[in-house]
XYZ file of C-alpha atoms in Angstrom:
701
model
C 30.892 -28.888 -17.434
C 31.287 -27.592 -20.787
C 31.754 -23.767 -21.319
C 29.344 -22.022 -23.804
C 31.083 -19.790 -26.249
C 29.051 -17.445 -28.532
C 30.714 -17.100 -31.848
C 29.361 -13.950 -33.861
C 30.746 -14.379 -37.474
C 28.963 -14.130 -40.860
C 31.551 -16.491 -42.571
C 30.314 -20.036 -42.334
C 33.729 -21.636 -43.325
C 35.747 -19.545 -40.920
C 33.084 -20.300 -38.169
C 33.442 -24.060 -38.820
C 37.235 -23.777 -38.442
C 36.727 -22.034 -34.942
C 34.326 -24.548 -34.016
C 36.569 -27.513 -35.066
C 39.404 -26.018 -33.227
C 37.417 -25.699 -29.963
C 35.812 -28.984 -30.321
C 39.092 -30.699 -30.052
C 40.734 -28.192 -27.812
C 42.672 -29.633 -24.705
C 41.532 -26.764 -22.801
C 37.813 -27.505 -23.252
C 35.143 -28.941 -23.223
C 33.583 -25.861 -25.257
C 30.188 -25.652 -26.640
C 30.059 -23.110 -29.468
C 26.928 -21.310 -30.480
C 27.282 -19.762 -33.855
C 25.229 -16.670 -34.919
C 25.868 -14.483 -37.800
C 24.743 -11.089 -36.714
C 25.021 -8.682 -33.888
C 21.274 -8.350 -33.344
C 20.959 -12.020 -32.985
C 24.034 -12.102 -30.699
C 22.407 -9.455 -28.348
C 19.134 -11.379 -28.184
C 21.127 -14.553 -27.165
C 22.891 -12.773 -24.466
C 19.746 -11.399 -23.088
C 18.042 -14.659 -23.135
C 17.562 -15.827 -19.604
C 16.101 -19.302 -20.562
C 19.372 -20.597 -22.111
C 22.672 -21.550 -20.680
C 24.840 -18.554 -19.685
C 27.497 -17.346 -22.159
C 31.001 -17.754 -20.760
C 32.905 -15.971 -23.493
C 32.259 -14.186 -26.744
C 34.363 -14.603 -30.012
C 33.458 -11.699 -32.395
C 34.680 -10.809 -35.871
C 34.320 -7.005 -36.182
C 34.941 -6.999 -39.907
C 31.459 -8.458 -40.625
C 30.130 -6.760 -43.880
C 27.186 -4.439 -43.281
C 28.119 -4.084 -39.651
C 29.892 -1.161 -37.993
C 32.766 -2.672 -36.321
C 33.442 -0.731 -33.160
C 29.722 0.226 -32.755
C 29.044 -3.528 -32.858
C 31.566 -4.188 -30.304
C 30.172 -1.415 -28.098
C 26.726 -2.902 -28.252
C 27.907 -6.366 -27.405
C 30.120 -5.041 -24.518
C 27.321 -2.846 -23.108
C 24.910 -5.862 -23.215
C 27.384 -8.094 -21.414
C 30.176 -6.122 -19.641
C 31.186 -9.010 -17.551
C 31.576 -11.618 -20.220
C 35.023 -11.673 -21.721
C 35.273 -10.865 -25.398
C 37.986 -12.239 -27.851
C 38.118 -10.365 -31.157
C 39.012 -12.516 -34.243
C 40.434 -10.305 -37.171
C 42.082 -10.377 -40.508
C 45.417 -8.756 -40.673
C 43.892 -5.880 -42.541
C 41.582 -5.069 -39.560
C 44.249 -5.538 -36.900
C 43.950 -1.846 -36.022
C 40.239 -2.202 -35.456
C 40.821 -5.313 -33.162
C 43.378 -3.075 -31.088
C 40.782 -0.318 -30.708
C 38.306 -2.889 -29.337
C 40.621 -4.055 -26.831
C 41.122 -0.385 -25.623
C 37.373 -0.261 -25.365
C 37.152 -3.344 -23.191
C 37.919 -6.588 -25.296
C 40.055 -8.932 -23.364
C 42.477 -9.852 -26.452
C 42.417 -10.320 -30.189
C 43.776 -12.961 -32.473
C 44.593 -12.576 -36.179
C 43.505 -15.473 -38.373
C 47.092 -16.065 -39.503
C 47.801 -17.004 -35.860
C 44.847 -18.923 -35.278
C 45.476 -22.405 -34.189
C 44.275 -24.963 -31.659
C 47.020 -24.070 -29.151
C 46.809 -20.125 -29.384
C 42.952 -20.079 -29.686
C 42.249 -22.472 -26.765
C 44.975 -21.002 -24.611
C 43.827 -17.423 -25.231
C 40.168 -18.476 -24.642
C 41.099 -20.612 -21.474
C 43.262 -17.724 -20.065
C 40.601 -15.061 -20.830
C 37.974 -17.113 -18.988
C 40.284 -17.683 -16.160
C 40.932 -14.082 -15.738
C 37.220 -13.285 -15.836
C 36.665 -15.996 -13.194
C 39.463 -14.469 -11.100
C 38.097 -10.810 -11.674
C 34.618 -11.974 -10.612
C 36.079 -13.623 -7.559
C 37.944 -10.488 -6.619
C 34.744 -8.409 -7.239
C 32.640 -10.923 -5.018
C 35.395 -10.549 -2.182
C 35.229 -6.778 -2.447
C 31.481 -6.713 -2.297
C 31.445 -9.136 0.682
C 34.111 -6.990 2.512
C 32.048 -3.765 1.719
C 28.775 -5.224 3.051
C 30.645 -6.434 6.241
C 31.942 -2.949 6.854
C 28.558 -1.326 6.032
C 26.983 -3.742 8.618
C 29.224 -2.805 11.244
C 28.001 0.437 13.349
C 30.540 3.048 14.143
C 31.767 3.498 17.718
C 31.215 6.862 19.248
C 32.788 8.443 22.299
C 32.775 11.928 23.648
C 34.778 13.914 26.324
C 34.631 17.210 28.210
C 36.989 20.008 27.909
C 39.181 18.362 30.483
C 39.443 15.178 28.407
C 37.187 12.934 30.638
C 34.891 10.534 29.081
C 31.296 11.533 29.058
C 29.615 8.984 26.682
C 30.370 5.711 24.934
C 27.721 3.910 22.702
C 27.282 0.195 22.693
C 29.658 -0.439 19.672
C 32.378 1.673 21.514
C 31.700 -0.620 24.564
C 32.183 -3.706 22.611
C 35.331 -2.336 20.898
C 37.161 -1.089 23.958
C 35.921 -3.652 26.614
C 34.756 -0.723 28.950
C 31.211 -0.223 30.059
C 29.758 3.276 29.785
C 29.459 3.220 33.498
C 32.974 2.206 34.172
C 34.473 4.638 31.638
C 32.314 7.803 32.774
C 34.628 10.384 34.214
C 37.947 8.603 33.421
C 40.573 10.224 31.382
C 40.294 9.478 27.751
C 43.807 8.016 27.706
C 42.843 5.455 30.257
C 40.064 4.149 28.352
C 41.226 4.740 24.803
C 44.884 3.682 24.436
C 45.588 4.335 20.630
C 49.085 3.462 19.204
C 50.325 5.854 16.647
C 50.518 4.201 13.109
C 53.774 5.925 12.317
C 55.454 5.461 15.591
C 54.339 2.288 17.418
C 56.370 3.340 20.528
C 54.034 6.224 21.178
C 50.195 6.536 21.846
C 47.981 9.492 20.531
C 45.131 11.315 21.894
C 43.061 12.519 18.815
C 40.458 14.176 21.097
C 42.955 16.557 22.680
C 44.420 17.367 19.162
C 40.968 18.316 17.794
C 40.272 20.654 20.743
C 43.723 22.147 20.714
C 43.614 22.874 16.936
C 39.836 23.357 17.015
C 39.221 21.329 13.828
C 38.373 17.766 12.874
C 41.486 15.478 12.784
C 42.095 12.136 11.681
C 44.289 9.089 12.910
C 47.483 8.263 11.088
C 47.204 5.277 8.910
C 47.776 1.931 10.654
C 46.595 3.230 14.217
C 45.736 0.419 16.623
C 43.309 0.425 19.532
C 44.443 -1.473 22.634
C 41.275 -2.902 24.356
C 40.808 -3.208 28.114
C 42.136 -6.897 28.091
C 45.161 -6.030 26.111
C 43.996 -7.191 22.818
C 44.397 -4.926 19.690
C 42.256 -3.792 16.959
C 43.092 -1.831 13.866
C 40.934 1.402 13.703
C 40.294 4.335 11.527
C 38.603 7.428 13.121
C 38.068 11.188 13.080
C 37.621 13.353 16.064
C 36.109 16.916 16.094
C 35.729 19.493 18.706
C 32.312 20.321 20.385
C 31.393 24.046 20.786
C 28.925 25.905 22.970
C 26.649 28.673 21.685
C 29.726 31.054 22.008
C 31.883 28.976 19.836
C 34.034 27.865 22.842
C 35.400 24.221 22.863
C 33.676 22.321 25.524
C 34.758 18.884 24.555
C 35.260 16.510 21.485
C 33.579 13.689 19.878
C 35.208 10.670 18.064
C 33.765 8.382 15.559
C 35.797 5.388 14.713
C 35.328 1.688 13.450
C 37.307 -1.548 13.418
C 39.069 -2.037 10.125
C 40.939 -5.206 11.203
C 38.908 -7.177 8.785
C 39.182 -4.638 6.053
C 42.876 -4.430 6.223
C 43.168 -8.251 6.213
C 40.915 -8.377 3.159
C 42.963 -5.675 1.473
C 46.022 -7.840 2.011
C 43.992 -10.934 0.908
C 42.870 -9.154 -2.401
C 46.417 -8.027 -3.076
C 47.538 -11.554 -2.564
C 44.894 -13.055 -5.019
C 45.790 -10.482 -7.605
C 49.346 -11.966 -7.726
C 48.557 -15.560 -6.984
C 46.822 -18.573 -8.636
C 43.409 -19.143 -7.137
C 43.869 -23.049 -6.875
C 47.521 -23.598 -6.115
C 48.299 -20.161 -4.548
C 51.540 -20.187 -6.598
C 52.620 -16.906 -7.952
C 50.587 -16.145 -11.269
C 51.985 -14.687 -14.483
C 51.899 -11.088 -13.226
C 54.102 -11.868 -10.147
C 56.291 -14.144 -12.032
C 57.058 -11.432 -14.604
C 57.826 -8.888 -11.888
C 60.207 -11.455 -10.174
C 61.804 -12.415 -13.471
C 62.431 -8.766 -14.275
C 64.092 -8.202 -10.976
C 66.136 -11.275 -11.349
C 67.327 -10.501 -14.764
C 68.377 -7.061 -13.650
C 70.457 -8.675 -10.759
C 71.936 -11.051 -13.172
C 72.812 -8.447 -15.664
C 74.538 -6.433 -12.779
C 76.431 -9.474 -11.495
C 77.064 -10.930 -14.933
C 75.300 -14.274 -13.995
C 72.842 -16.492 -15.580
C 69.545 -17.591 -14.611
C 67.180 -20.158 -16.173
C 63.335 -20.459 -16.806
C 61.750 -24.010 -17.062
C 58.471 -24.241 -18.902
C 56.648 -27.449 -17.471
C 53.560 -28.916 -19.053
C 51.771 -32.114 -17.813
C 51.549 -34.641 -20.607
C 48.007 -35.610 -21.596
C 46.403 -33.887 -18.457
C 43.026 -33.442 -20.316
C 42.521 -37.246 -20.214
C 42.574 -37.171 -16.382
C 40.084 -34.327 -16.415
C 37.737 -36.128 -18.864
C 37.901 -39.726 -17.244
C 38.232 -38.920 -13.590
C 36.649 -35.185 -13.534
C 37.930 -31.823 -12.709
C 37.909 -32.304 -8.992
C 40.505 -35.122 -9.234
C 42.499 -33.082 -11.856
C 42.524 -30.109 -9.370
C 43.733 -32.270 -6.625
C 46.480 -33.796 -8.787
C 47.590 -30.285 -9.812
C 47.852 -29.567 -6.006
C 50.145 -32.633 -5.588
C 52.188 -31.588 -8.542
C 52.561 -28.146 -7.086
C 53.876 -29.660 -3.820
C 56.433 -31.810 -5.625
C 57.470 -28.750 -7.939
C 58.162 -26.496 -4.811
C 59.942 -29.336 -3.136
C 62.183 -29.776 -6.164
C 63.730 -26.246 -6.298
C 65.431 -23.779 -3.934
C 63.503 -21.499 -1.644
C 65.052 -18.761 -3.632
C 63.573 -20.023 -6.806
C 59.874 -19.295 -8.041
C 57.301 -21.881 -9.183
C 54.313 -20.232 -10.793
C 51.314 -21.520 -12.496
C 50.469 -20.083 -15.940
C 47.022 -21.583 -16.011
C 45.707 -25.050 -16.847
C 48.454 -27.632 -16.537
C 51.387 -25.249 -17.391
C 53.967 -24.197 -14.694
C 56.942 -21.869 -15.175
C 59.769 -22.169 -12.803
C 62.379 -19.391 -12.438
C 65.772 -20.549 -11.251
C 67.016 -17.217 -9.908
C 70.705 -17.971 -10.415
C 72.720 -20.800 -12.068
C 76.424 -21.240 -12.536
C 76.101 -23.100 -15.718
C 73.320 -24.533 -17.920
C 73.948 -27.884 -16.667
C 72.424 -26.816 -13.257
C 69.067 -26.087 -15.089
C 69.256 -29.726 -16.571
C 69.952 -31.129 -13.207
C 66.804 -29.304 -11.823
C 64.764 -30.647 -14.813
C 65.780 -34.184 -14.262
C 64.870 -33.741 -10.602
C 61.479 -32.527 -11.508
C 60.887 -35.240 -14.101
C 61.871 -37.947 -11.414
C 59.936 -36.439 -8.695
C 56.629 -36.048 -10.790
C 56.973 -39.528 -12.241
C 56.221 -41.190 -8.998
C 52.624 -42.115 -8.445
C 50.259 -39.443 -7.091
C 47.825 -40.692 -4.574
C 44.591 -38.863 -5.209
C 41.559 -40.154 -3.028
C 41.270 -43.938 -4.285
C 43.417 -43.352 -7.278
C 47.249 -43.739 -7.967
C 47.946 -41.573 -10.827
C 51.081 -41.978 -12.915
C 51.967 -38.827 -14.995
C 54.841 -37.386 -16.921
C 55.800 -33.797 -17.964
C 57.611 -32.204 -20.756
C 59.964 -29.401 -19.910
C 61.565 -26.660 -21.881
C 64.577 -24.546 -20.688
C 65.535 -21.055 -21.702
C 68.767 -19.652 -20.300
C 69.215 -15.860 -19.684
C 70.862 -13.949 -21.414
C 71.487 -16.278 -24.406
C 67.714 -17.230 -24.889
C 66.178 -13.829 -24.172
C 67.028 -10.576 -22.404
C 63.310 -9.907 -21.551
C 60.738 -11.894 -19.602
C 58.349 -12.408 -22.337
C 61.046 -13.545 -24.863
C 62.592 -15.861 -22.310
C 59.351 -17.581 -21.385
C 58.203 -17.729 -24.789
C 61.547 -19.511 -25.890
C 61.239 -22.012 -22.899
C 57.645 -22.748 -24.174
C 58.897 -23.515 -27.628
C 61.535 -25.745 -26.191
C 58.717 -27.504 -24.154
C 56.763 -28.179 -27.354
C 60.067 -29.767 -28.930
C 60.159 -32.034 -25.792
C 56.653 -33.108 -26.405
C 57.641 -33.833 -30.211
C 60.487 -35.901 -28.894
C 58.247 -38.278 -26.982
C 57.300 -36.334 -23.970
C 58.641 -37.142 -20.311
C 61.999 -35.307 -21.259
C 63.467 -31.878 -21.174
C 64.875 -29.713 -23.999
C 67.081 -26.820 -24.068
C 65.972 -23.854 -26.367
C 67.818 -23.601 -29.541
C 67.532 -21.028 -32.415
C 66.471 -23.524 -34.833
C 63.512 -24.567 -32.635
C 62.085 -20.989 -33.348
C 62.470 -21.520 -37.050
C 60.857 -24.837 -36.731
C 58.054 -23.313 -34.749
C 57.618 -20.811 -37.591
C 57.669 -23.564 -40.179
C 55.052 -25.313 -38.167
C 52.898 -22.295 -38.071
C 53.320 -21.792 -41.791
C 52.599 -25.419 -42.497
C 49.474 -25.090 -40.376
C 48.290 -21.975 -41.994
C 48.576 -23.567 -45.417
C 47.010 -26.888 -44.232
C 43.818 -24.959 -43.656
C 43.437 -24.191 -47.273
C 44.764 -27.580 -48.574
C 41.380 -29.147 -48.857
C 39.736 -26.200 -50.761
C 42.815 -25.961 -53.076
C 42.622 -29.750 -53.642
C 46.144 -30.434 -52.657
C 45.485 -33.766 -50.999
C 45.694 -36.957 -52.814
C 45.393 -40.797 -51.917
C 47.968 -43.402 -52.953
C 47.370 -47.134 -52.420
C 49.668 -49.987 -51.322
C 48.604 -53.576 -51.482
C 48.354 -56.248 -48.896
C 49.244 -59.650 -50.112
C 48.455 -63.210 -48.922
C 51.862 -64.715 -48.387
C 50.724 -68.295 -49.093
C 48.299 -67.922 -52.000
C 50.231 -64.991 -53.473
C 46.892 -63.215 -54.029
C 45.997 -59.572 -52.993
C 43.843 -59.344 -49.825
C 43.462 -55.540 -49.617
C 44.989 -52.130 -49.898
C 45.875 -49.317 -47.627
C 45.080 -45.782 -48.557
C 47.837 -43.385 -47.655
C 47.329 -39.581 -47.915
C 49.877 -37.418 -49.668
C 50.023 -33.511 -49.711
C 51.493 -31.758 -52.716
C 51.975 -28.307 -51.436
C 52.779 -25.506 -54.088
C 56.296 -24.017 -53.198
C 57.058 -27.033 -50.887
C 56.597 -30.116 -53.119
C 55.586 -33.260 -51.476
C 55.113 -32.813 -47.748
C 55.690 -36.173 -45.759
C 52.582 -37.208 -43.683
C 54.717 -37.567 -40.616
C 55.399 -33.760 -40.883
C 51.802 -32.431 -41.338
C 49.591 -35.136 -39.609
C 50.777 -34.297 -36.135
C 50.130 -30.650 -36.825
C 46.601 -31.355 -38.147
C 45.804 -33.499 -35.052
C 47.148 -30.778 -32.854
C 44.980 -28.050 -34.404
C 41.885 -30.225 -34.924
C 42.044 -29.988 -38.699
C 42.547 -33.701 -38.859
C 38.751 -34.101 -38.692
C 37.940 -32.534 -41.996
C 41.006 -34.325 -43.579
C 40.020 -37.571 -42.113
C 36.523 -37.082 -43.612
C 37.908 -36.321 -46.867
C 40.078 -39.513 -46.988
C 37.322 -41.801 -45.847
C 34.927 -40.389 -48.740
C 37.746 -40.589 -51.304
C 38.689 -44.049 -50.304
C 35.294 -45.401 -50.159
C 34.642 -43.834 -53.672
C 37.767 -45.382 -55.206
C 36.965 -48.881 -53.739
C 33.528 -48.761 -55.203
C 34.911 -47.869 -58.563
C 37.117 -50.978 -58.482
C 34.084 -53.120 -57.341
C 32.062 -51.861 -60.241
C 34.922 -52.553 -62.585
C 35.052 -56.254 -61.490
C 38.597 -55.946 -60.277
C 39.751 -57.758 -57.236
C 37.026 -57.479 -54.642
C 39.210 -56.418 -51.630
C 38.826 -53.998 -48.644
C 40.659 -50.729 -48.225
C 42.166 -49.715 -44.960
C 42.253 -46.079 -43.719
C 44.373 -44.869 -40.648
C 42.356 -43.344 -38.015
C 43.833 -40.941 -35.385
C 42.858 -40.778 -31.655
C 41.579 -37.225 -32.400
C 38.957 -38.588 -34.968
C 38.210 -41.509 -32.698
C 37.210 -39.162 -29.912
C 35.121 -36.984 -31.989
C 31.404 -37.027 -31.043
C 29.855 -37.787 -34.609
C 32.654 -40.271 -35.841
C 30.413 -43.184 -36.034
C 27.566 -41.291 -37.760
C 29.995 -39.753 -40.101
C 31.228 -43.318 -41.198
C 27.553 -44.394 -41.795
C 26.753 -41.387 -43.836
C 29.892 -41.750 -46.159
C 29.058 -45.440 -46.673
C 25.371 -44.635 -47.672
C 26.635 -41.777 -49.821
C 29.211 -43.985 -51.865
C 27.086 -47.188 -51.665
C 30.091 -49.113 -50.384
C 29.391 -52.427 -48.537
C 31.044 -51.975 -44.979
C 32.797 -55.265 -45.191
C 35.120 -53.544 -47.871
C 36.251 -50.945 -45.280
C 39.020 -51.396 -42.830
C 40.099 -48.956 -40.044
C 43.835 -49.270 -38.747
C 44.253 -47.825 -35.344
C 47.536 -47.696 -33.208
C 47.616 -48.973 -29.630
C 48.383 -45.488 -28.403
C 45.034 -44.197 -29.943
C 42.676 -46.883 -28.484
C 44.449 -46.838 -25.018
C 44.018 -43.012 -24.408
C 40.542 -43.520 -23.254
C 39.958 -47.398 -23.350
C 36.199 -47.436 -22.109
C 34.811 -44.824 -24.485
C 37.066 -46.347 -27.489
C 35.561 -49.736 -26.842
C 32.028 -48.447 -27.373
C 33.000 -46.693 -30.569
C 34.911 -49.737 -32.007
C 31.954 -51.859 -31.189
C 29.583 -49.798 -33.010
C 31.890 -49.830 -35.978
C 32.087 -53.704 -35.792
C 28.188 -53.870 -35.653
C 28.201 -51.788 -38.713
C 30.450 -54.403 -40.575
C 33.649 -52.436 -40.638
C 36.823 -54.411 -39.996
C 39.394 -53.191 -37.418
C 43.186 -53.571 -37.381
C 45.633 -52.762 -34.645
C 48.470 -51.031 -36.337
C 52.141 -50.662 -35.223
C 51.504 -53.729 -32.862
C 54.397 -54.176 -30.458
C 55.359 -50.642 -29.896
C 52.714 -49.595 -27.565
C 52.031 -50.509 -23.861
C 48.548 -52.273 -23.997
C 48.033 -55.348 -21.966
C 46.602 -58.643 -23.279
C 43.534 -58.143 -21.200
C 42.864 -55.040 -23.041
C 43.615 -56.636 -26.333
C 41.082 -59.444 -25.614
C 38.388 -56.750 -24.755
C 38.767 -54.850 -28.070
C 36.868 -56.040 -31.066
C 39.960 -56.190 -33.268
C 40.075 -58.470 -36.379
C 43.773 -58.261 -37.296
C 47.265 -57.222 -35.896
C 49.850 -55.437 -37.838
C 53.479 -56.203 -36.978
C 55.274 -52.904 -36.691
C 57.894 -52.436 -39.649
C 60.689 -51.777 -37.197
C 60.530 -55.388 -36.084
C 60.258 -56.693 -39.719
C 63.334 -54.627 -40.623
C 65.408 -56.632 -38.263
C 63.772 -59.832 -38.816
C 66.766 -61.374 -40.581
C 69.532 -59.729 -38.866
C 68.310 -59.490 -35.217
C 67.436 -62.388 -33.208
C 65.456 -60.241 -30.716
C 63.275 -58.715 -33.469
C 62.929 -62.304 -35.022
C 61.508 -63.591 -31.722
C 59.219 -60.692 -31.314
C 57.756 -61.301 -34.816
C 57.394 -64.968 -34.080
C 55.713 -64.278 -30.775
C 53.163 -61.820 -32.410
C 52.215 -64.299 -35.061
C 51.721 -66.961 -32.636
C 49.770 -64.693 -30.292
C 47.695 -63.371 -33.092
C 46.738 -67.073 -34.010
C 45.829 -67.879 -30.397
C 43.487 -64.960 -30.423
C 41.986 -65.843 -33.893
C 43.373 -62.737 -35.361
C 44.902 -62.174 -38.844
C 48.466 -61.035 -38.686
C 49.967 -58.666 -41.174
C 53.653 -57.747 -41.477
C 54.270 -54.311 -42.647
C 57.498 -52.930 -44.078
C 58.487 -56.118 -46.121
C 61.269 -54.940 -48.454
C 63.250 -58.112 -49.213
C 62.575 -61.590 -50.518
C 64.535 -62.885 -47.594
C 61.972 -61.184 -45.223
C 59.145 -62.604 -47.248
C 60.442 -66.082 -47.243
C 61.105 -65.813 -43.405
C 57.459 -64.679 -42.706
C 56.140 -67.209 -45.019
C 58.019 -70.021 -43.339
C 56.644 -68.619 -39.920
C 53.006 -68.852 -41.432
C 52.381 -65.219 -41.185
C 49.230 -64.512 -42.981
C 49.777 -61.348 -44.938
C 52.465 -58.957 -45.799
C 52.825 -55.290 -47.031
C 55.820 -53.280 -48.212
C 58.043 -52.196 -51.062
C 58.723 -55.819 -51.849
C 55.291 -56.255 -53.358
C 54.538 -52.821 -54.480
C 55.146 -49.030 -53.339
C 52.230 -46.779 -52.628
C 50.999 -45.427 -56.151
C 48.185 -43.211 -57.328
C 44.801 -44.811 -58.123
C 45.278 -45.038 -61.914
C 48.458 -46.850 -61.545
C 47.084 -49.141 -58.749
C 44.171 -49.972 -61.217
C 46.594 -50.968 -63.995
C 48.614 -53.003 -61.443
C 45.351 -54.873 -60.322
C 44.745 -55.816 -63.918
C 48.192 -57.461 -64.346
C 49.474 -60.897 -63.496
C 50.176 -60.426 -59.794
C 52.112 -63.608 -59.349
C 54.468 -62.602 -62.211
C 54.963 -58.961 -61.068
C 55.129 -59.427 -57.373
C 56.489 -63.019 -56.496
C 58.762 -63.388 -59.442
C-alpha cells in the first residue's frame, strides 16, 4: 500500500522535483500531497476523513512564515508523525534547530537526490514504525502489570504466617489454611537477587529495622511445587497502639513477564523487526569495538555492503509479503555464509551490512563476497515461486578505507554503487577515486536539475537508410547536453544519473516535445516524410501518465502518430513484462511505431518477443562492428535478420561505419541501416540541409 507523504512547500518547481523523485523512488510507493501553507497542512493533518499521513516533508524557509514556529505547530499537531526538513544551505542552522525540537532529520537541496531522499524517508518511516511498535509493546506490558493484583501476606511478631490473599495463594501454591501458623520461611522461600546461594526474609528485616524494606533486584520466589517466579516487593512492620512491632506485612507481585518484556524491548531496540538481525545501532557498536580491537592488535577487518538488485520489482509484481519472505531467505543464506564471530546486519529495505571482525588480508573479504554471491544466486523457494536474484557488494577495509564506523560503512556503500554501475552481480573494493566519482556524480546530478531551465539540452538527428533503395526511411533523435564549464557531456554519463534520480521524466518529456515539433516542421516544409525515433527508458515506461503524456504532445504539436517511433531496450520491457505489454499496446493503438533496440544483448525469450507488439528489431552495433571480422558476430547478424523476417519485423542495423559492412548487410537483405557511414548525428539545421541534398550522391557514393 502506498505511503501518504504531506509536502509543505510554497515553491511549485521545488515541490515538483520532490514529487518526481518520490514518484520514481525504489523505496516507494509514495503518494505525495502538496500544500503551500502551514495552515493548510494543519487542516490536512487534522482531517479524519482522508488517508492518514505517514510522514511530513516541510521547508521552513517559506516566505511569510516563521520557520521554527511553523515547525512547532506541525509537531504539536502530529507528534507521532515523522518530519523531514528540506532546507537551502543558507537555512541549514534553522533545520538543525528543528531536529533538536523533534524533527527526524533534514536534507539540504544540494544533497537532494532520488537515493538520499527516498532512503532518508524510508529509514525515517521505519524508525517511526519501530518506535510505535516499541510504544505499543510498552503499553501492553503496562496494562498487563496493572491488571495483575498484588499478593499480600502478613505475619505475627514471631514470624508465623497469619494471612494470604488469593493472589498470594496463586503465586505461592499455598492455601491460606495450609500456610496459617507456619513460619514465613516455610511458605515463602525467596532467593536473594545478589547472592543466589542464599534466601532472604524481608518480613524479619522489616521488624528488626522497624522500617519499610524492599527486596534486592532480581529476587526470585520459589513456589510450593518448586517452580520459580521473579518478584518485586516491599515489607513493612505492623505496630500496635503503643508503637510496638507486632508483625509485618508484605506486598509483592510477579514481575516475570515484566522482566521478559524489558529484555524483549531491549532486544527490539537493537535488532531489525523482520529478520531479527542486528540493526544499524548494534552494528555501529560492534564495529566500534572491532575497530578498537583491530587497532590494538594491528589487524584488519572488513565491511561488506550488500544490496539486492532490482528488489523493488519483486515487491511490485509479487507483493510485499513475498518480498519479506525473500528477505528472510536472503538473511538465512547471509548468516550461513560468514563465521559465527562475524555480524550480519540489516540497514533497512534490501540493504545488508556484514562485519568481518578479523581478516588476514583483503583477499579474505573477496572470498567472503564470492561466497555470498554464489549462495544468493541459487533459486529462493518462496511459496510457489522460485525466485532468482543477484546482489551487488561493496567492500571497505579497515583501516585503509576508514578509521571510524561511519566512514567505513559509507565507503563500502560507495563501492556497492560502483558494483551496480559495473553490471550488478559482482563485488567491488572501495578505491579513493570512487569517492571522487561519487562527488562528480552528485555534482552532475545537481547541475542536471537546472539544465532544462537553462536550455542546455539539444537534439541531434541521425538518419536511417533503406539499404536497397538507398533512400532515407527515418531518423533517430539523440539528446546532447552542453554544460557550462564541462563542455559536451556524453549521454552515457548523465542518462543513468537522470534515471536514478527520477529526472529522466521531465527530460524525456522535453525530448518528445522537441522531436515532434521538429518532425512537423520538416513535414510542413515538404521534406522527406519520415518518422523520427526517440529512446524511451524503463523509468519513463513505468510512469503512470506516460501514454497520456504522449497523446498530449501529439495533440499539441499536431504530429500524426505514424511519424513517431519509440526505441526500447530488451532490459526496459522485460523488467515488468505484464504491465509493459499493456503500455505498448496502448501506444500501438494510438499509431506509434515500436522498435526493440540493442537486440541480441538482452535475455528475452522468443515467446515474449512474439507477445510484444514490436514493429522492428535493431541489431546492436557490437555485432555489426564485428560483422566482417568475426564469424560469430556474422552468424548472429544473419540469425537476427532471418528471425526478424520470420516474425514480419523490419530489421535495422545500427553502427554501420564502413562500406564493407554496408555491402555485407545489403547482401544479407537487411532492410535498413544507421551509422557514421551514412551520416553522423547533427543539429537540426544541418540535418535539414542534408535532407535537401542528393542523398544517393552524398551517402552511397
